[in-house]
Coordinates of C-alpha atoms in Angstrom, one line a residue:
X1 CA 35.3 -1.7 -33.4
X2 CA 35.5 2.2 -33.3
X3 CA 33.6 2.2 -36.5
X4 CA 30.7 -0.1 -34.9
X5 CA 30.5 2.4 -31.9
X6 CA 30.0 5.3 -34.2
X7 CA 27.5 3.4 -36.5
X8 CA 25.6 2.7 -33.2
X9 CA 25.8 6.2 -32.0
X10 CA 24.7 7.8 -35.5
X11 CA 21.4 5.2 -35.2
X12 CA 20.5 6.1 -31.8
X13 CA 20.9 9.9 -32.8
X14 CA 18.7 9.1 -35.9
X15 CA 15.8 7.5 -33.8
X16 CA 16.0 10.0 -31.2
X17 CA 17.7 8.0 -28.4
X18 CA 20.2 8.7 -25.8
X19 CA 23.0 6.5 -25.8
X20 CA 24.5 5.3 -22.9
X21 CA 27.9 6.7 -23.6
X22 CA 26.5 10.5 -24.0
X23 CA 24.4 9.8 -20.7
X24 CA 27.1 8.8 -18.7
X25 CA 29.2 12.2 -19.0
X26 CA 28.2 15.0 -16.7
X27 CA 25.4 17.1 -17.5
X28 CA 27.9 20.3 -18.3
X29 CA 29.5 18.0 -20.7
X30 CA 26.4 16.9 -22.5
X31 CA 25.3 20.5 -23.2
X32 CA 26.2 22.2 -26.3
X33 CA 30.2 22.3 -26.7
X34 CA 31.8 25.7 -26.7
X35 CA 32.4 27.1 -30.2
X36 CA 35.7 28.0 -30.8
X37 CA 36.8 30.9 -33.2
X38 CA 39.7 32.5 -34.0
X39 CA 38.1 35.7 -32.2
X40 CA 36.1 34.8 -29.3
X41 CA 34.6 31.9 -27.2
X42 CA 30.8 31.9 -26.7
X43 CA 29.4 29.1 -24.2
X44 CA 25.9 28.6 -23.2
X45 CA 25.3 30.0 -19.7
X46 CA 25.6 27.9 -16.9
X47 CA 22.6 27.3 -14.0
X48 CA 22.8 29.1 -11.0
X49 CA 22.0 27.3 -8.0
X50 CA 18.5 27.9 -7.0
X51 CA 16.6 28.3 -3.5
X52 CA 14.3 25.6 -2.7
X53 CA 10.8 25.9 -2.1
X54 CA 10.5 22.8 0.1
X55 CA 13.7 21.0 1.3
X56 CA 14.6 17.6 0.9
X57 CA 13.5 16.9 4.7
X58 CA 10.1 18.5 4.0
X59 CA 10.5 21.8 5.5
X60 CA 9.1 24.9 3.9
X61 CA 11.6 27.2 2.9
X62 CA 9.5 30.4 3.6
X63 CA 9.7 33.0 6.2
X64 CA 6.6 35.1 7.2
X65 CA 8.3 39.0 7.8
X66 CA 6.6 42.0 8.5
X67 CA 3.6 40.7 10.2
X68 CA 1.7 43.5 11.7
X69 CA -1.3 41.6 13.5
X70 CA 0.9 39.4 15.9
X71 CA -1.9 39.4 18.4
X72 CA -3.6 36.6 16.1
X73 CA -1.0 33.8 17.4
X74 CA -2.3 34.6 20.9
X75 CA -5.7 34.0 20.0
X76 CA -4.6 30.2 19.7
X77 CA -2.3 30.1 22.3
X78 CA -2.5 26.2 22.5
X79 CA -0.9 25.8 19.0
X80 CA 1.2 28.4 19.4
X81 CA 3.1 26.9 22.3
X82 CA 3.1 23.4 20.4
X83 CA 4.8 25.3 17.4
X84 CA 7.6 26.6 19.3
X85 CA 11.3 25.0 18.9
X86 CA 11.9 22.6 21.9
X87 CA 14.7 24.9 23.6
X88 CA 11.9 27.6 23.9
X89 CA 9.2 25.2 24.9
X90 CA 11.4 24.1 27.8
X91 CA 12.4 27.7 28.9
X92 CA 8.3 28.9 28.7
X93 CA 7.4 25.1 30.6
X94 CA 9.8 26.1 33.2
X95 CA 9.2 29.9 33.5
X96 CA 5.5 29.4 33.8
X97 CA 5.8 27.2 36.9
X98 CA 8.5 29.1 38.7
X99 CA 6.3 32.5 38.3
X100 CA 2.9 30.7 39.3
X101 CA 5.1 29.4 42.4
X102 CA 6.5 33.1 43.0
X103 CA 3.1 34.7 42.6
X104 CA 1.4 32.5 45.2
X105 CA 4.3 32.4 47.7
X106 CA 4.1 36.3 47.5
X107 CA 0.4 36.0 48.5
X108 CA 1.1 33.7 51.4
X109 CA 3.9 35.8 52.6
X110 CA 1.8 38.9 52.1
X111 CA -1.2 37.3 54.3
X112 CA 1.4 36.4 56.8
X113 CA 2.6 40.0 57.0
X114 CA -0.7 41.7 57.2
X115 CA -2.0 39.3 60.1
X116 CA 1.4 40.0 61.8
X117 CA 2.5 36.2 61.8
X118 CA 6.1 37.3 61.2
X119 CA 6.3 39.1 64.1
X120 CA 4.2 37.0 66.9
X121 CA 5.0 33.6 65.2
X122 CA 7.1 32.8 68.4
X123 CA 4.3 34.0 71.2
X124 CA 2.6 31.3 72.8
X125 CA -0.8 31.3 72.3
X126 CA -0.5 32.8 68.6
X127 CA -2.3 30.9 66.0
X128 CA -0.9 31.8 62.6
X129 CA -2.5 31.5 59.3
X130 CA 0.5 28.9 58.2
X131 CA 2.5 27.5 60.8
X132 CA 6.2 27.6 60.5
X133 CA 5.9 30.1 57.8
X134 CA 8.3 33.1 59.1
X135 CA 9.7 34.4 55.9
X136 CA 9.4 35.0 52.1
X137 CA 11.7 31.7 51.3
X138 CA 9.1 29.4 53.4
X139 CA 6.2 31.2 51.8
X140 CA 7.7 30.1 48.6
X141 CA 8.3 26.7 49.7
X142 CA 4.8 26.3 51.0
X143 CA 3.2 27.6 47.5
X144 CA 5.3 24.5 46.1
X145 CA 4.3 22.1 48.4
X146 CA 0.7 23.2 47.9
X147 CA 0.4 23.2 44.1
X148 CA 2.5 20.0 43.6
X149 CA 0.6 18.1 46.7
X150 CA 4.1 17.2 48.1
X151 CA 2.8 17.9 51.9
X152 CA 6.1 17.4 53.8
X153 CA 4.0 18.3 57.0
X154 CA 6.0 21.1 58.3
X155 CA 4.2 24.1 57.0
X156 CA 0.4 23.4 57.5
X157 CA -2.7 25.9 57.0
X158 CA -4.9 26.4 60.3
X159 CA -8.5 26.7 60.3
X160 CA -8.6 30.0 61.7
X161 CA -7.4 31.6 58.5
X162 CA -10.5 32.4 56.0
X163 CA -8.5 34.1 53.6
X164 CA -5.8 31.7 53.4
X165 CA -8.4 28.8 52.7
X166 CA -10.1 31.1 49.9
X167 CA -6.1 31.5 48.7
X168 CA -5.7 27.7 48.9
X169 CA -8.7 27.0 46.5
X170 CA -7.5 29.6 44.0
X171 CA -4.1 28.3 43.8
X172 CA -5.6 24.7 43.7
X173 CA -7.6 25.4 40.7
X174 CA -5.5 27.8 38.8
X175 CA -2.3 25.1 39.6
X176 CA -4.6 22.5 37.9
X177 CA -5.1 24.6 35.0
X178 CA -1.5 25.6 34.3
X179 CA -0.7 21.5 35.0
X180 CA -3.0 20.6 32.2
X181 CA -2.2 23.2 29.8
X182 CA 1.6 22.8 30.1
X183 CA 1.6 18.9 30.4
X184 CA -0.7 18.6 27.3
X185 CA 1.4 21.1 25.3
X186 CA 4.6 19.0 26.1
X187 CA 2.7 15.6 25.5
X188 CA 1.3 16.8 21.8
X189 CA 4.5 18.0 20.9
X190 CA 6.2 14.7 21.7
X191 CA 3.6 12.8 19.7
X192 CA 3.6 15.0 17.0
X193 CA 2.8 13.0 13.6
X194 CA 5.5 14.8 11.8
X195 CA 7.8 12.6 13.7
X196 CA 6.2 9.6 12.1
X197 CA 7.1 11.2 8.9
X198 CA 10.9 10.8 9.6
X199 CA 10.5 7.1 8.7
X200 CA 9.0 7.9 5.1
X201 CA 11.4 7.8 2.5
X202 CA 11.5 9.5 -1.0
X203 CA 14.2 8.8 -3.5
X204 CA 16.8 11.1 -4.2
X205 CA 15.8 11.6 -7.8
X206 CA 12.9 11.5 -10.1
X207 CA 13.5 9.6 -13.3
X208 CA 11.7 10.1 -16.8
X209 CA 11.3 7.1 -19.1
X210 CA 9.1 5.1 -21.3
X211 CA 6.3 2.7 -19.9
X212 CA 3.7 1.1 -22.1
X213 CA 4.8 3.3 -25.2
X214 CA 4.1 6.5 -22.9
X215 CA 6.3 9.1 -21.4
X216 CA 6.4 9.0 -17.6
X217 CA 7.7 11.0 -14.6
X218 CA 8.4 8.5 -11.8
X219 CA 9.7 8.5 -8.3
X220 CA 9.9 6.1 -5.4
X221 CA 8.5 6.2 -1.8
X222 CA 8.7 3.8 1.1
X223 CA 7.9 3.2 4.8
X224 CA 10.7 2.0 7.2
X225 CA 8.1 0.8 9.9
X226 CA 5.8 -2.2 10.1
X227 CA 3.0 -0.2 11.6
X228 CA 1.3 1.2 8.1
X229 CA 0.0 4.5 7.1
X230 CA -3.6 4.3 6.9
X231 CA -5.6 5.7 4.0
X232 CA -2.3 6.7 2.6
X233 CA -2.7 9.2 -0.3
X234 CA 0.1 11.1 -2.5
X235 CA -0.1 14.1 -4.6
X236 CA 2.3 16.5 -6.4
X237 CA 2.7 20.0 -7.7
X238 CA 4.6 21.7 -9.9
X239 CA 6.5 25.2 -8.8
X240 CA 8.0 27.3 -11.5
X241 CA 7.7 31.0 -12.5
X242 CA 4.9 31.9 -15.1
X243 CA 3.9 35.0 -17.0
X244 CA 0.4 35.3 -18.0
X245 CA -0.9 36.4 -21.4
X246 CA -2.0 39.9 -19.7
X247 CA 1.8 40.4 -18.6
X248 CA 1.4 39.7 -14.8
X249 CA 4.2 37.6 -13.4
X250 CA 3.6 34.8 -11.2
X251 CA 6.8 33.8 -9.1
X252 CA 5.8 30.7 -7.3
X253 CA 2.9 29.5 -9.5
X254 CA 1.7 26.1 -8.6
X255 CA 0.2 23.5 -11.3
X256 CA -1.5 20.1 -10.3
X257 CA 0.6 16.9 -11.5
X258 CA -1.9 14.1 -11.8
X259 CA -0.7 11.0 -10.3
X260 CA -3.7 8.7 -10.6
X261 CA -6.5 11.1 -9.0
X262 CA -9.0 10.0 -11.8
X263 CA -8.1 6.5 -11.5
X264 CA -7.5 6.2 -8.0
X265 CA -3.8 5.1 -8.1
X266 CA -3.1 7.9 -5.7
X267 CA -4.5 5.8 -3.0
X268 CA -1.6 3.9 -1.6
X269 CA -1.1 0.6 0.0
X270 CA 2.5 1.5 1.5
X271 CA 3.4 -1.8 2.8
X272 CA 6.4 -2.2 0.3
X273 CA 8.3 0.9 -1.9
X274 CA 6.2 1.8 -4.5
X275 CA 7.1 3.7 -7.8
X276 CA 4.7 6.7 -8.1
X277 CA 4.2 7.4 -12.0
X278 CA 2.9 10.5 -13.8
X279 CA 1.9 9.7 -17.1
X280 CA 2.8 12.8 -19.4
X281 CA -0.2 13.3 -21.5
X282 CA -2.3 16.2 -23.2
X283 CA -2.9 17.5 -19.7
X284 CA 0.3 17.4 -18.2
X285 CA 2.6 20.2 -17.9
X286 CA 5.4 18.2 -19.4
X287 CA 3.6 17.4 -22.6
X288 CA 5.6 20.1 -25.0
X289 CA 9.0 19.6 -22.9
X290 CA 11.8 17.6 -24.4
X291 CA 15.0 16.8 -23.1
X292 CA 16.7 20.0 -24.4
X293 CA 14.0 22.1 -23.1
X294 CA 13.9 20.4 -19.7
X295 CA 17.7 21.4 -19.3
X296 CA 16.7 25.0 -19.7
X297 CA 13.8 25.1 -17.6
X298 CA 13.8 26.0 -13.8
X299 CA 11.2 24.1 -11.8
X300 CA 10.5 22.4 -8.8
X301 CA 8.3 19.4 -8.0
X302 CA 6.8 19.0 -4.6
X303 CA 5.3 15.6 -3.4
X304 CA 3.2 15.4 -0.7
X305 CA 2.5 11.9 1.3
X306 CA -0.7 11.8 3.7
X307 CA -1.9 9.4 6.0
X308 CA -3.4 8.5 9.5
X309 CA -0.8 7.0 11.9
X310 CA -1.9 3.3 12.7
X311 CA -0.9 3.5 16.2
X312 CA -2.4 6.8 17.2
X313 CA -5.0 7.9 14.5
X314 CA -3.5 11.1 13.8
X315 CA -2.9 12.7 10.5
X316 CA 0.6 12.4 9.3
X317 CA 2.3 14.5 6.1
X318 CA 5.8 14.0 4.6
X319 CA 6.8 16.0 1.8
X320 CA 10.0 16.2 -0.2
X321 CA 10.9 18.0 -3.6
X322 CA 12.8 17.5 -6.9
X323 CA 14.5 20.3 -8.7
X324 CA 15.0 20.2 -12.2
X325 CA 18.4 19.0 -12.0
X326 CA 17.2 16.2 -10.1
X327 CA 15.2 14.8 -12.6
X328 CA 17.0 12.4 -14.5
X329 CA 15.9 11.8 -18.3
X330 CA 16.4 8.2 -19.3
X331 CA 16.7 6.4 -16.4
X332 CA 14.7 3.7 -14.4
X333 CA 14.7 2.5 -10.7
X334 CA 16.5 -0.4 -9.7
X335 CA 14.1 -3.1 -8.1
X336 CA 14.2 -3.6 -4.4
X337 CA 11.6 -6.5 -3.7
X338 CA 12.9 -10.0 -3.7
X339 CA 11.0 -13.3 -3.2
X340 CA 12.4 -15.2 -0.2
X341 CA 11.4 -18.4 1.5
X342 CA 7.8 -17.4 2.6
X343 CA 8.0 -13.7 2.6
X344 CA 9.2 -10.6 0.8
X345 CA 12.4 -8.9 1.4
X346 CA 13.1 -5.2 0.5
X347 CA 16.5 -4.4 0.0
X348 CA 16.7 -0.4 1.0
X349 CA 20.5 -0.2 0.0
X350 CA 19.1 -0.2 -3.8
X351 CA 16.1 2.4 -2.8
X352 CA 17.8 5.5 -4.5
X353 CA 19.5 3.7 -7.2
X354 CA 18.6 4.2 -10.9
X355 CA 19.8 2.4 -14.3
X356 CA 20.1 3.7 -17.8
X357 CA 17.5 2.9 -20.3
X358 CA 17.0 3.9 -23.9
X359 CA 14.6 6.9 -23.9
X360 CA 13.7 9.3 -26.6
X361 CA 14.8 12.6 -26.4
X362 CA 11.9 14.1 -28.0
X363 CA 8.8 15.5 -26.1
X364 CA 6.0 13.3 -25.2
X365 CA 3.9 15.1 -27.7
X366 CA 6.1 14.2 -30.5
X367 CA 6.2 10.7 -29.3
X368 CA 2.8 10.3 -29.5
X369 CA 2.7 11.7 -32.9
X370 CA 5.4 9.1 -34.1
X371 CA 3.6 6.3 -32.5
X372 CA 0.4 7.4 -34.6
X373 CA 1.9 7.5 -37.6
X374 CA 3.7 3.9 -37.4
X375 CA 0.3 2.6 -36.5
X376 CA -1.3 4.1 -39.6
X377 CA 1.5 2.5 -41.8
X378 CA 0.1 -1.1 -41.6
X379 CA -3.2 -0.1 -42.3
X380 CA -2.4 1.9 -45.4
X381 CA -0.4 -1.0 -46.6
X382 CA -3.3 -3.1 -46.7
X383 CA -4.8 -0.8 -49.5
X384 CA -3.4 -2.3 -52.7
X385 CA -2.7 0.2 -55.6
X386 CA -4.2 -2.4 -58.1
X387 CA -7.8 -1.8 -57.0
X388 CA -7.8 1.7 -58.8
X389 CA -7.0 -0.2 -62.0
X390 CA -10.2 -2.0 -61.9
X391 CA -12.6 1.0 -61.5
X392 CA -14.7 1.8 -64.4
X393 CA -14.8 5.2 -65.8
X394 CA -16.9 5.8 -68.7
X395 CA -15.5 9.1 -69.6
X396 CA -11.9 7.5 -70.0
X397 CA -13.6 4.6 -71.8
X398 CA -15.6 6.8 -74.3
X399 CA -12.3 8.9 -74.7
X400 CA -10.4 5.8 -75.8
X401 CA -13.2 4.7 -78.3
X402 CA -13.1 8.0 -80.1
X403 CA -16.1 9.6 -81.8
X404 CA -18.8 7.5 -83.6
X405 CA -19.9 7.9 -87.2
X406 CA -23.7 9.0 -88.3
X407 CA -24.0 5.2 -89.2
X408 CA -22.9 3.6 -85.7
X409 CA -24.6 6.4 -83.9
X410 CA -27.7 5.7 -85.6
X411 CA -27.1 1.6 -85.0
X412 CA -26.2 2.3 -81.2
X413 CA -29.3 4.2 -80.8
X414 CA -31.5 1.5 -82.1
X415 CA -30.0 -1.4 -80.7
X416 CA -29.0 -0.2 -76.9
X417 CA -31.1 3.0 -76.2
X418 CA -31.9 1.4 -72.9
X419 CA -28.4 1.0 -72.1
X420 CA -27.6 4.9 -72.1
X421 CA -29.7 4.9 -68.9
X422 CA -27.3 3.2 -66.6
X423 CA -23.8 4.9 -65.9
X424 CA -20.8 4.0 -64.0
X425 CA -20.1 0.7 -62.7
X426 CA -23.8 -0.1 -63.1
X427 CA -23.2 -0.3 -66.8
X428 CA -20.3 -2.6 -66.8
X429 CA -22.1 -5.0 -64.5
X430 CA -25.0 -5.6 -67.2
X431 CA -22.5 -6.6 -70.1
X432 CA -22.7 -10.1 -70.6
X433 CA -20.4 -12.4 -68.8
X434 CA -17.1 -14.2 -70.6
X435 CA -16.5 -17.7 -70.7
X436 CA -13.1 -19.2 -71.2
X437 CA -12.2 -15.5 -72.4
X438 CA -14.6 -15.9 -75.5
X439 CA -18.0 -14.4 -76.2
X440 CA -21.0 -16.7 -75.8

């Protein structure tokens, strides 16, 4: 039994296929073993944990520092308010209304003070600007009642106060603007399409395996809601450091990963979970990358799913990423779709599950070369080596006959002078045919 396992492992290593016994081991055990010598121990360096460019929940892990032109945020004040955190939004929402009420309350109190309403309010025959306004607190309450149109009926503006009428018009107009802006900000913030992205799922890992004799990089996406994403499209980027031929170092270079842009496969009908496939061909950045090389590389794959929310028509974007340690070589995704009575059922318990499959450890370039060689072998076997034996070679024929005597040379010239004008295979065709192996 042990001998059979050893033979199977040797066979897998010869054809370049990772065996199940080897792949089930942790990654640090699958790497090159530590060489033991009498004097020292040498081990391969262990990868350090790297910082993500895009987190699993789609948040970009980039902070903008040393921004000098901060005034640009106030040029688009509405977007700035929408992008604020919830606790800061609630604070600004409350602060704007309180400051607005205090400001106009101070103006109502100032009018009452200038007109003398605070002093002569209790005198008979005195008509104040605002009845029952005798302090700053009452002026503040009147400002709230005016802007919110509560109208308790206790404090009322009179017709003999033109400055109060003008102030009432100004407060009504400015109050409507403040209400529209703040309520609009809160409504947009609540209905932001990024909340719709919370129900869009990406698989925890990406896998590399063979599909239709081609090496492919795959990951899975799904939508938990029954309301679909309209005009859904997906794209992917490879993020890794690069050094140009001129010596320039680019820390986070972005390379496009084709997942069906030329064939239209990037347009998704996301009703059930889909496996997105990237064919590793000559234009792919993984074309010359084998299993050994991938374990040494440091990269990150960012995937972006975009579409319109069916309920609101707003554009939604969901993001996720896969580090090099989250790309599994030699695995496939477990099926999640099953046919029931009258409908298809999706089992999301298996959404992130993968299973092992035989996959060459060589690069996609080497695999394509091997497949081309195997395709040429049957064609070469059809060419029989016996065909070369029937080829007529007059030089070899003359060399085998030997030189002619003077009498034979004269006879040959007299009897077959015309035969010397035909060479090669044409001369052989002019020989008389044989019947039953005997000359006629």
